[in-house]
Amino acid sequence: MFLKFQSQEERRQYGGSCFFELQFCRSLREQSMEIILKQIRNWEDDSLYVHGDKPLYSVYGPIFGNGVHPNMTEGYLDPWGITYYKPDMIDGIIVRALQSKPEGYKMLIEWLNKAKEYNGFYILGV
């Protein structure tokens, strides 16, 4: 389910631009939520990708749980927008992934453990 690419050219050759992107949040922890949600750069090489035809929302929505949207509301991941997950949410996501073990969970957990070094992560919708 989850994909990593060595370059954006490799990603484009795989399947164009119809991807969910799980991206590390590189904002400083002391920055406001408004700034954190505006400092997103698409198509990072160290992101995880899920092709848009995979069931990320239905399979992983309950595992990710509620995140923060740009309008400062909390809710499940937005398949067409931005959802931010704070660093203190990562361990709960890992526990839920380990409990249900859906396709790709090991790759996700490995990536989430790296996300702990950052200020959480974003899921960018297709």
Coordinates of N, CA and C in Angstrom, one line a residue:
M1 N 0.8 -1.2 0.0 CA 0.0 0.0 0.0 C 0.9 1.3 0.0
F2 N 1.9 1.3 0.9 CA 2.7 2.5 1.0 C 3.9 2.4 0.0
L3 N 4.3 3.5 -0.5 CA 5.4 3.5 -1.5 C 6.4 4.6 -1.1
K4 N 7.7 4.3 -1.4 CA 8.7 5.3 -1.3 C 9.4 5.4 -2.6
F5 N 9.8 6.6 -2.9 CA 10.5 6.9 -4.2 C 11.8 7.5 -4.0
Q6 N 12.8 7.2 -4.8 CA 14.1 7.8 -4.7 C 14.1 9.2 -5.3
S7 N 13.2 9.5 -6.1 CA 13.1 10.9 -6.8 C 11.7 11.1 -7.2
Q8 N 11.4 12.3 -7.5 CA 10.1 12.7 -8.0 C 9.9 12.2 -9.4
E9 N 10.9 12.0 -10.2 CA 10.8 11.5 -11.5 C 10.4 10.0 -11.4
E10 N 10.9 9.3 -10.4 CA 10.5 7.9 -10.2 C 9.0 7.8 -9.9
R11 N 8.6 8.8 -9.0 CA 7.1 8.8 -8.6 C 6.3 9.1 -9.9
R12 N 6.7 10.1 -10.7 CA 5.9 10.4 -11.9 C 5.8 9.2 -12.8
Q13 N 6.9 8.5 -13.0 CA 6.9 7.3 -13.8 C 6.0 6.2 -13.3
Y14 N 5.9 6.1 -12.0 CA 5.0 5.1 -11.4 C 3.6 5.4 -11.6
G15 N 3.1 6.6 -11.4 CA 1.7 6.9 -11.6 C 1.3 8.3 -11.5
G16 N 2.1 9.2 -12.0 CA 1.6 10.6 -12.1 C 1.5 11.3 -10.7
S17 N 0.4 12.0 -10.5 CA 0.3 12.8 -9.3 C -0.9 12.4 -8.4
C18 N -1.5 11.3 -8.6 CA -2.7 10.9 -7.9 C -2.3 10.1 -6.6
F19 N -1.7 10.8 -5.7 CA -1.2 10.1 -4.5 C -1.6 10.9 -3.2
F20 N -1.8 10.1 -2.1 CA -1.8 10.7 -0.8 C -0.3 10.8 -0.4
E21 N 0.0 11.8 0.3 CA 1.4 12.0 0.7 C 1.5 12.1 2.2
L22 N 2.2 11.2 2.9 CA 2.5 11.3 4.3 C 3.8 12.0 4.4
Q23 N 3.8 13.2 5.0 CA 5.0 14.0 5.0 C 5.4 14.4 6.4
F24 N 6.7 14.4 6.7 CA 7.2 14.9 8.0 C 6.9 16.4 8.1
C25 N 6.5 16.8 9.3 CA 6.3 18.2 9.6 C 7.7 18.8 10.1
R26 N 8.2 19.6 9.3 CA 9.5 20.2 9.7 C 9.4 21.5 10.4
S27 N 8.2 21.9 10.7 CA 8.0 23.2 11.5 C 8.6 23.0 12.9
L28 N 9.0 24.1 13.5 CA 9.4 24.1 14.9 C 8.2 23.8 15.8
R29 N 8.5 23.1 16.9 CA 7.4 22.7 17.8 C 6.7 23.9 18.5
E30 N 7.5 25.0 18.6 CA 6.9 26.2 19.3 C 6.1 27.1 18.4
Q31 N 6.0 26.8 17.1 CA 5.2 27.6 16.1 C 3.8 27.3 16.3
S32 N 3.0 28.3 15.9 CA 1.5 28.2 16.1 C 1.0 27.2 15.1
M33 N -0.2 26.7 15.4 CA -0.8 25.7 14.5 C -1.1 26.3 13.2
E34 N -1.4 27.6 13.1 CA -1.7 28.2 11.8 C -0.4 28.2 10.9
I35 N 0.7 28.5 11.5 CA 2.0 28.4 10.7 C 2.3 27.0 10.4
I36 N 2.2 26.1 11.3 CA 2.5 24.7 11.0 C 1.7 24.2 9.8
L37 N 0.4 24.6 9.7 CA -0.5 24.1 8.7 C -0.3 24.9 7.3
K38 N 0.6 25.9 7.3 CA 0.9 26.6 6.1 C 2.3 26.3 5.6
Q39 N 3.1 25.6 6.3 CA 4.5 25.3 5.8 C 4.7 23.9 5.2
I40 N 3.7 23.6 4.4 CA 3.7 22.3 3.7 C 4.3 22.5 2.3
R41 N 5.2 21.6 2.0 CA 5.8 21.5 0.6 C 5.5 20.2 0.0
N42 N 4.8 20.1 -1.1 CA 4.4 18.9 -1.7 C 5.6 18.1 -2.3
W43 N 5.4 16.8 -2.4 CA 6.3 15.9 -3.1 C 7.7 15.8 -2.5
E44 N 7.8 15.6 -1.3 CA 9.1 15.4 -0.6 C 9.6 14.0 -0.9
D45 N 10.9 13.9 -1.1 CA 11.5 12.5 -1.4 C 11.4 11.6 -0.2
D46 N 11.4 12.1 1.0 CA 11.4 11.2 2.2 C 9.9 10.9 2.7
S47 N 8.9 11.4 1.9 CA 7.5 11.1 2.2 C 7.2 9.6 1.9
L48 N 6.1 9.2 2.5 CA 5.5 7.9 2.1 C 4.3 8.3 1.2
Y49 N 4.1 7.5 0.2 CA 3.0 7.8 -0.8 C 2.0 6.6 -0.8
V50 N 0.8 6.9 -1.1 CA -0.2 5.9 -1.3 C -1.0 6.3 -2.6
H51 N -1.0 5.4 -3.6 CA -1.6 5.7 -4.8 C -3.1 6.0 -4.6
G52 N -3.7 6.9 -5.3 CA -5.1 7.3 -5.0 C -6.1 6.3 -5.2
D53 N -5.8 5.2 -5.9 CA -6.8 4.1 -6.0 C -6.7 3.1 -4.9
K54 N -5.9 3.2 -3.9 CA -5.8 2.4 -2.8 C -6.7 2.9 -1.7
P55 N -7.3 2.0 -0.9 CA -8.3 2.4 0.2 C -7.7 2.9 1.4
L56 N -6.8 4.0 1.3 CA -6.2 4.5 2.5 C -7.2 5.0 3.5
Y57 N -8.2 5.7 3.1 CA -9.2 6.3 4.0 C -10.0 5.2 4.8
S58 N -10.5 4.3 4.0 CA -11.3 3.2 4.7 C -10.5 2.3 5.6
V59 N -9.3 2.0 5.2 CA -8.5 1.0 5.9 C -7.7 1.7 7.1
Y60 N -7.2 2.9 6.8 CA -6.3 3.5 7.8 C -7.0 4.7 8.5
G61 N -8.1 5.1 8.1 CA -8.8 6.2 8.8 C -8.9 6.0 10.3
P62 N -9.5 4.9 10.7 CA -9.6 4.6 12.1 C -8.3 4.5 12.8
I63 N -7.2 4.0 12.1 CA -5.9 3.9 12.7 C -5.3 5.3 13.0
F64 N -5.4 6.2 12.0 CA -4.9 7.5 12.2 C -5.7 8.3 13.2
G65 N -7.0 8.1 13.2 CA -7.9 8.8 14.1 C -7.9 10.3 13.7
N66 N -8.3 11.1 14.7 CA -8.4 12.5 14.5 C -7.1 13.3 14.4
G67 N -7.0 14.1 13.4 CA -5.9 15.0 13.2 C -6.5 16.5 13.2
V68 N -5.6 17.4 12.9 CA -6.0 18.8 12.8 C -6.1 19.3 11.3
H69 N -7.2 19.9 11.0 CA -7.3 20.4 9.6 C -7.0 21.9 9.6
P70 N -6.7 22.5 8.4 CA -6.3 23.9 8.3 C -7.3 24.9 8.9
N71 N -8.6 24.5 9.0 CA -9.6 25.4 9.6 C -9.7 25.2 11.2
M72 N -8.6 24.5 11.7 CA -8.5 24.3 13.1 C -9.5 23.4 13.8
T73 N -10.2 22.6 12.9 CA -11.1 21.6 13.5 C -10.3 20.3 13.5
E74 N -10.8 19.4 14.4 CA -10.2 18.1 14.4 C -11.2 17.1 13.8
G75 N -10.6 16.1 13.1 CA -11.4 15.0 12.5 C -10.5 14.0 11.8
Y76 N -11.2 13.0 11.2 CA -10.5 12.0 10.4 C -9.7 12.7 9.3
L77 N -8.8 11.9 8.7 CA -8.0 12.4 7.6 C -8.9 12.9 6.5
D78 N -8.6 14.0 5.9 CA -9.3 14.6 4.8 C -8.7 14.1 3.5
P79 N -9.4 13.2 2.7 CA -8.9 12.7 1.5 C -8.6 13.7 0.4
W80 N -9.1 14.9 0.5 CA -8.9 15.9 -0.5 C -8.1 17.1 0.1
G81 N -7.7 17.1 1.3 CA -7.1 18.2 2.0 C -5.9 17.8 2.8
I82 N -5.7 18.6 3.9 CA -4.5 18.4 4.7 C -5.0 18.0 6.1
T83 N -4.3 17.0 6.7 CA -4.6 16.6 8.1 C -3.2 16.6 8.7
Y84 N -3.1 17.2 9.9 CA -1.8 17.3 10.6 C -2.0 16.4 11.9
Y85 N -0.9 15.6 12.2 CA -0.9 14.8 13.4 C 0.3 15.2 14.2
K86 N 0.0 15.6 15.4 CA 1.0 16.1 16.4 C 1.9 15.0 16.8
P87 N 3.1 15.3 17.3 CA 4.0 14.2 17.7 C 3.5 13.3 18.8
D88 N 2.7 13.9 19.7 CA 2.1 13.0 20.8 C 1.0 12.1 20.3
M89 N 0.6 12.2 19.1 CA -0.4 11.3 18.5 C 0.2 10.0 17.9
I90 N 1.5 10.1 17.6 CA 2.2 9.0 16.8 C 2.2 7.7 17.5
D91 N 2.4 7.6 18.8 CA 2.4 6.3 19.5 C 1.1 5.6 19.5
G92 N 0.0 6.4 19.6 CA -1.3 5.8 19.5 C -1.6 5.2 18.1
I93 N -1.1 5.9 17.1 CA -1.3 5.4 15.7 C -0.5 4.1 15.5
I94 N 0.7 4.0 16.1 CA 1.5 2.8 16.0 C 0.8 1.7 16.7
V95 N 0.2 1.9 17.9 CA -0.5 0.9 18.6 C -1.7 0.4 17.9
R96 N -2.5 1.3 17.3 CA -3.6 0.8 16.5 C -3.2 0.1 15.2
A97 N -2.1 0.5 14.6 CA -1.7 -0.3 13.4 C -1.2 -1.7 13.8
L98 N -0.5 -1.8 14.9 CA 0.0 -3.1 15.4 C -1.2 -4.0 15.8
Q99 N -2.3 -3.4 16.3 CA -3.4 -4.2 16.7 C -4.2 -4.8 15.5
S100 N -4.3 -3.9 14.4 CA -5.1 -4.4 13.3 C -4.3 -5.0 12.1
K101 N -3.1 -4.6 12.0 CA -2.1 -5.1 11.0 C -2.7 -5.1 9.6
P102 N -3.1 -3.9 9.1 CA -3.5 -3.9 7.7 C -2.4 -3.9 6.8
E103 N -2.7 -4.0 5.5 CA -1.6 -4.0 4.5 C -0.7 -2.8 4.6
G104 N 0.6 -3.1 4.7 CA 1.6 -2.0 4.7 C 1.9 -1.5 6.1
Y105 N 1.4 -2.1 7.1 CA 1.5 -1.5 8.5 C 3.0 -1.4 8.9
K106 N 3.8 -2.4 8.5 CA 5.2 -2.4 9.0 C 6.0 -1.2 8.4
M107 N 5.7 -1.0 7.1 CA 6.4 0.2 6.5 C 5.9 1.5 7.1
L108 N 4.6 1.6 7.4 CA 4.1 2.8 8.1 C 4.7 3.0 9.4
I109 N 4.8 1.9 10.2 CA 5.4 2.0 11.6 C 6.8 2.5 11.5
E110 N 7.6 1.9 10.6 CA 9.0 2.3 10.4 C 9.1 3.8 10.1
W111 N 8.2 4.3 9.2 CA 8.2 5.7 8.9 C 7.7 6.6 10.0
L112 N 6.7 6.1 10.8 CA 6.2 6.9 11.9 C 7.3 7.0 13.0
N113 N 8.1 6.0 13.2 CA 9.1 6.1 14.2 C 10.1 7.2 13.8
K114 N 10.4 7.4 12.5 CA 11.2 8.5 12.1 C 10.5 9.9 12.3
A115 N 9.1 9.9 12.1 CA 8.4 11.1 12.3 C 8.5 11.6 13.7
K116 N 8.8 10.8 14.6 CA 9.0 11.3 16.0 C 10.1 12.3 16.1
E117 N 11.1 12.2 15.2 CA 12.2 13.2 15.2 C 11.8 14.6 14.7
Y118 N 10.6 14.6 14.1 CA 10.1 15.9 13.6 C 8.9 16.4 14.5
N119 N 8.2 17.4 14.0 CA 7.1 17.9 14.7 C 5.8 17.2 14.2
G120 N 5.8 15.9 14.2 CA 4.6 15.2 13.8 C 4.7 15.0 12.2
F121 N 3.5 14.9 11.6 CA 3.5 14.6 10.2 C 2.1 15.1 9.7
Y122 N 2.1 15.2 8.3 CA 0.9 15.6 7.6 C 0.5 14.4 6.7
I123 N -0.8 14.4 6.5 CA -1.3 13.6 5.3 C -1.9 14.6 4.4
L124 N -1.4 14.6 3.2 CA -1.9 15.5 2.1 C -2.8 14.7 1.2
G125 N -4.0 15.1 1.0 CA -4.9 14.4 0.2 C -4.6 14.5 -1.3
V126 N -5.3 13.6 -2.1 CA -5.1 13.6 -3.5 C -5.5 14.9 -4.2

